[in-house]
């Protein structure tokens, strides 16, 4: 299971196999786990966003998408389709977070997001510089503490 949780196809690691089924990191399909929290019965969800406030929206590309096509070759159409749909889903969830609420099965779920300031350390998918990662962690911790202090 641990091997699968760190498998990001095309970036890091091989898939994990459990009883013959292949597993990859859930972030490939669900980058913001609000649907899972709702399915588990949450009535309030606070999301610690990993990107700075000015980098929330994800690019949605039409047409050929190399990463998706490679995923299709190695993992099949289902993973391809899930991967292609993830940025529009993320953008919809960010809009819901910004609105403070999402309706699911007739239930109102309260949402809030903690965002690092736009001046935070720039972290890319493959950032390995320890100082940059430590600064991003400090920025995230400060944003989380400011949020807690605001609601306390």
Coordinates of C-alpha atoms in Angstrom, one line a residue:
X1 CA 0.0 0.0 0.0
X2 CA 2.8 2.4 0.9
X3 CA 4.4 1.9 -2.5
X4 CA 1.2 2.9 -4.2
X5 CA 0.7 6.1 -2.2
X6 CA 3.9 7.5 -3.5
X7 CA 3.5 6.3 -7.1
X8 CA 3.0 9.3 -9.4
X9 CA 3.1 7.9 -12.9
X10 CA 5.7 9.5 -15.1
X11 CA 7.2 11.3 -12.1
X12 CA 8.0 8.9 -9.3
X13 CA 7.8 5.2 -8.6
X14 CA 6.0 2.1 -9.9
X15 CA 2.5 1.2 -9.1
X16 CA 1.7 -1.0 -6.1
X17 CA -0.1 -4.3 -6.6
X18 CA -2.5 -5.7 -4.1
X19 CA -4.3 -9.0 -4.9
X20 CA -3.5 -8.4 -8.6
X21 CA -5.0 -4.9 -8.8
X22 CA -2.7 -2.0 -9.6
X23 CA -2.7 1.1 -7.4
X24 CA -1.2 4.6 -7.7
X25 CA -1.3 7.7 -5.6
X26 CA -4.8 9.0 -5.0
X27 CA -3.7 12.5 -5.8
X28 CA -3.7 11.6 -9.5
X29 CA -7.5 11.3 -9.4
X30 CA -8.4 13.5 -6.4
X31 CA -5.9 16.3 -5.7
X32 CA -8.2 17.9 -3.1
X33 CA -9.9 15.2 -1.0
X34 CA -13.2 17.0 -0.3
X35 CA -15.3 14.3 -2.0
X36 CA -13.6 11.7 0.3
X37 CA -14.2 13.8 3.4
X38 CA -17.9 14.2 2.4
X39 CA -18.3 10.5 1.8
X40 CA -16.8 9.9 5.3
X41 CA -19.6 12.1 6.7
X42 CA -17.8 15.5 7.2
X43 CA -20.0 18.5 7.7
X44 CA -17.1 21.0 7.7
X45 CA -13.9 20.7 5.7
X46 CA -10.8 22.9 6.0
X47 CA -8.3 22.5 3.2
X48 CA -4.6 23.4 3.6
X49 CA -3.8 24.4 0.0
X50 CA -0.3 23.6 -1.1
X51 CA -0.1 26.4 -3.7
X52 CA 0.2 30.1 -3.0
X53 CA -3.1 32.1 -3.2
X54 CA -2.3 33.5 -6.7
X55 CA -1.6 30.0 -8.2
X56 CA -4.9 28.2 -7.3
X57 CA -6.5 27.8 -10.7
X58 CA -5.3 24.9 -12.8
X59 CA -4.8 25.1 -16.5
X60 CA -7.4 23.2 -18.5
X61 CA -6.1 22.0 -21.8
X62 CA -8.1 20.7 -24.7
X63 CA -6.7 18.5 -27.4
X64 CA -3.6 16.3 -27.2
X65 CA -2.2 15.9 -23.7
X66 CA 1.1 14.0 -23.7
X67 CA 1.0 13.0 -20.0
X68 CA -2.6 11.7 -20.4
X69 CA -1.7 9.7 -23.5
X70 CA 1.3 8.1 -21.8
X71 CA -0.9 7.2 -18.8
X72 CA -3.3 5.6 -21.3
X73 CA -0.6 3.4 -22.7
X74 CA 0.6 2.2 -19.3
X75 CA -2.6 2.2 -17.2
X76 CA -5.5 2.3 -19.7
X77 CA -8.4 4.6 -20.6
X78 CA -9.9 4.9 -17.1
X79 CA -6.7 6.4 -15.6
X80 CA -6.3 8.6 -18.8
X81 CA -9.9 9.9 -18.4
X82 CA -9.5 10.6 -14.7
X83 CA -6.3 12.4 -15.2
X84 CA -7.8 14.6 -18.0
X85 CA -10.7 15.5 -15.8
X86 CA -8.7 16.4 -12.7
X87 CA -7.9 20.1 -13.4
X88 CA -11.6 21.0 -14.1
X89 CA -12.6 19.2 -10.9
X90 CA -9.9 21.0 -8.9
X91 CA -11.0 24.4 -10.3
X92 CA -14.6 23.6 -9.3
X93 CA -13.5 22.6 -5.8
X94 CA -11.4 25.8 -5.4
X95 CA -14.5 27.8 -6.5
X96 CA -16.5 25.9 -3.8
X97 CA -13.9 26.6 -1.2
X98 CA -13.9 30.3 -2.1
X99 CA -17.7 30.3 -1.8
X100 CA -17.6 28.6 1.6
X101 CA -20.0 25.8 0.8
X102 CA -20.7 22.8 -1.4
X103 CA -24.0 21.0 -1.7
X104 CA -23.7 17.2 -1.8
X105 CA -26.7 14.9 -1.8
X106 CA -28.9 17.8 -0.5
X107 CA -26.5 18.5 2.4
X108 CA -24.7 21.8 2.9
X109 CA -21.1 21.2 3.6
X110 CA -19.1 24.1 5.0
X111 CA -15.8 24.7 3.3
X112 CA -12.8 26.8 4.2
X113 CA -9.3 27.0 2.7
X114 CA -6.0 28.0 4.1
X115 CA -3.8 29.5 1.4
X116 CA -0.1 30.4 1.6
X117 CA 0.5 34.1 0.7
X118 CA 1.4 34.9 -3.0
X119 CA 4.8 35.8 -1.7
X120 CA 5.5 32.3 -0.5
X121 CA 8.4 30.1 -1.7
X122 CA 7.8 28.8 -5.2
X123 CA 7.5 25.0 -5.2
X124 CA 7.1 23.0 -8.4
X125 CA 6.3 19.4 -8.9
X126 CA 9.9 18.3 -8.9
X127 CA 11.4 20.9 -6.4
X128 CA 14.1 19.2 -4.4
X129 CA 15.9 22.2 -2.9
X130 CA 15.8 21.7 0.8
X131 CA 15.8 25.5 1.7
X132 CA 12.9 26.2 -0.7
X133 CA 10.9 23.3 0.7
X134 CA 11.6 24.3 4.3
X135 CA 10.5 27.9 3.5
X136 CA 7.3 26.6 1.9
X137 CA 6.7 24.5 5.0
X138 CA 7.2 27.6 7.2
X139 CA 4.9 29.6 5.0
X140 CA 2.2 26.9 5.2
X141 CA 2.6 26.7 9.0
X142 CA 2.2 30.4 9.4
X143 CA -0.9 30.5 7.2
X144 CA -2.4 27.6 9.2
X145 CA -1.7 29.4 12.5
X146 CA -3.1 32.7 11.2
X147 CA -6.3 30.8 10.2
X148 CA -6.6 29.1 13.7
X149 CA -6.0 32.4 15.4
X150 CA -8.7 34.1 13.3
X151 CA -11.4 31.5 14.2
X152 CA -10.4 31.1 17.8

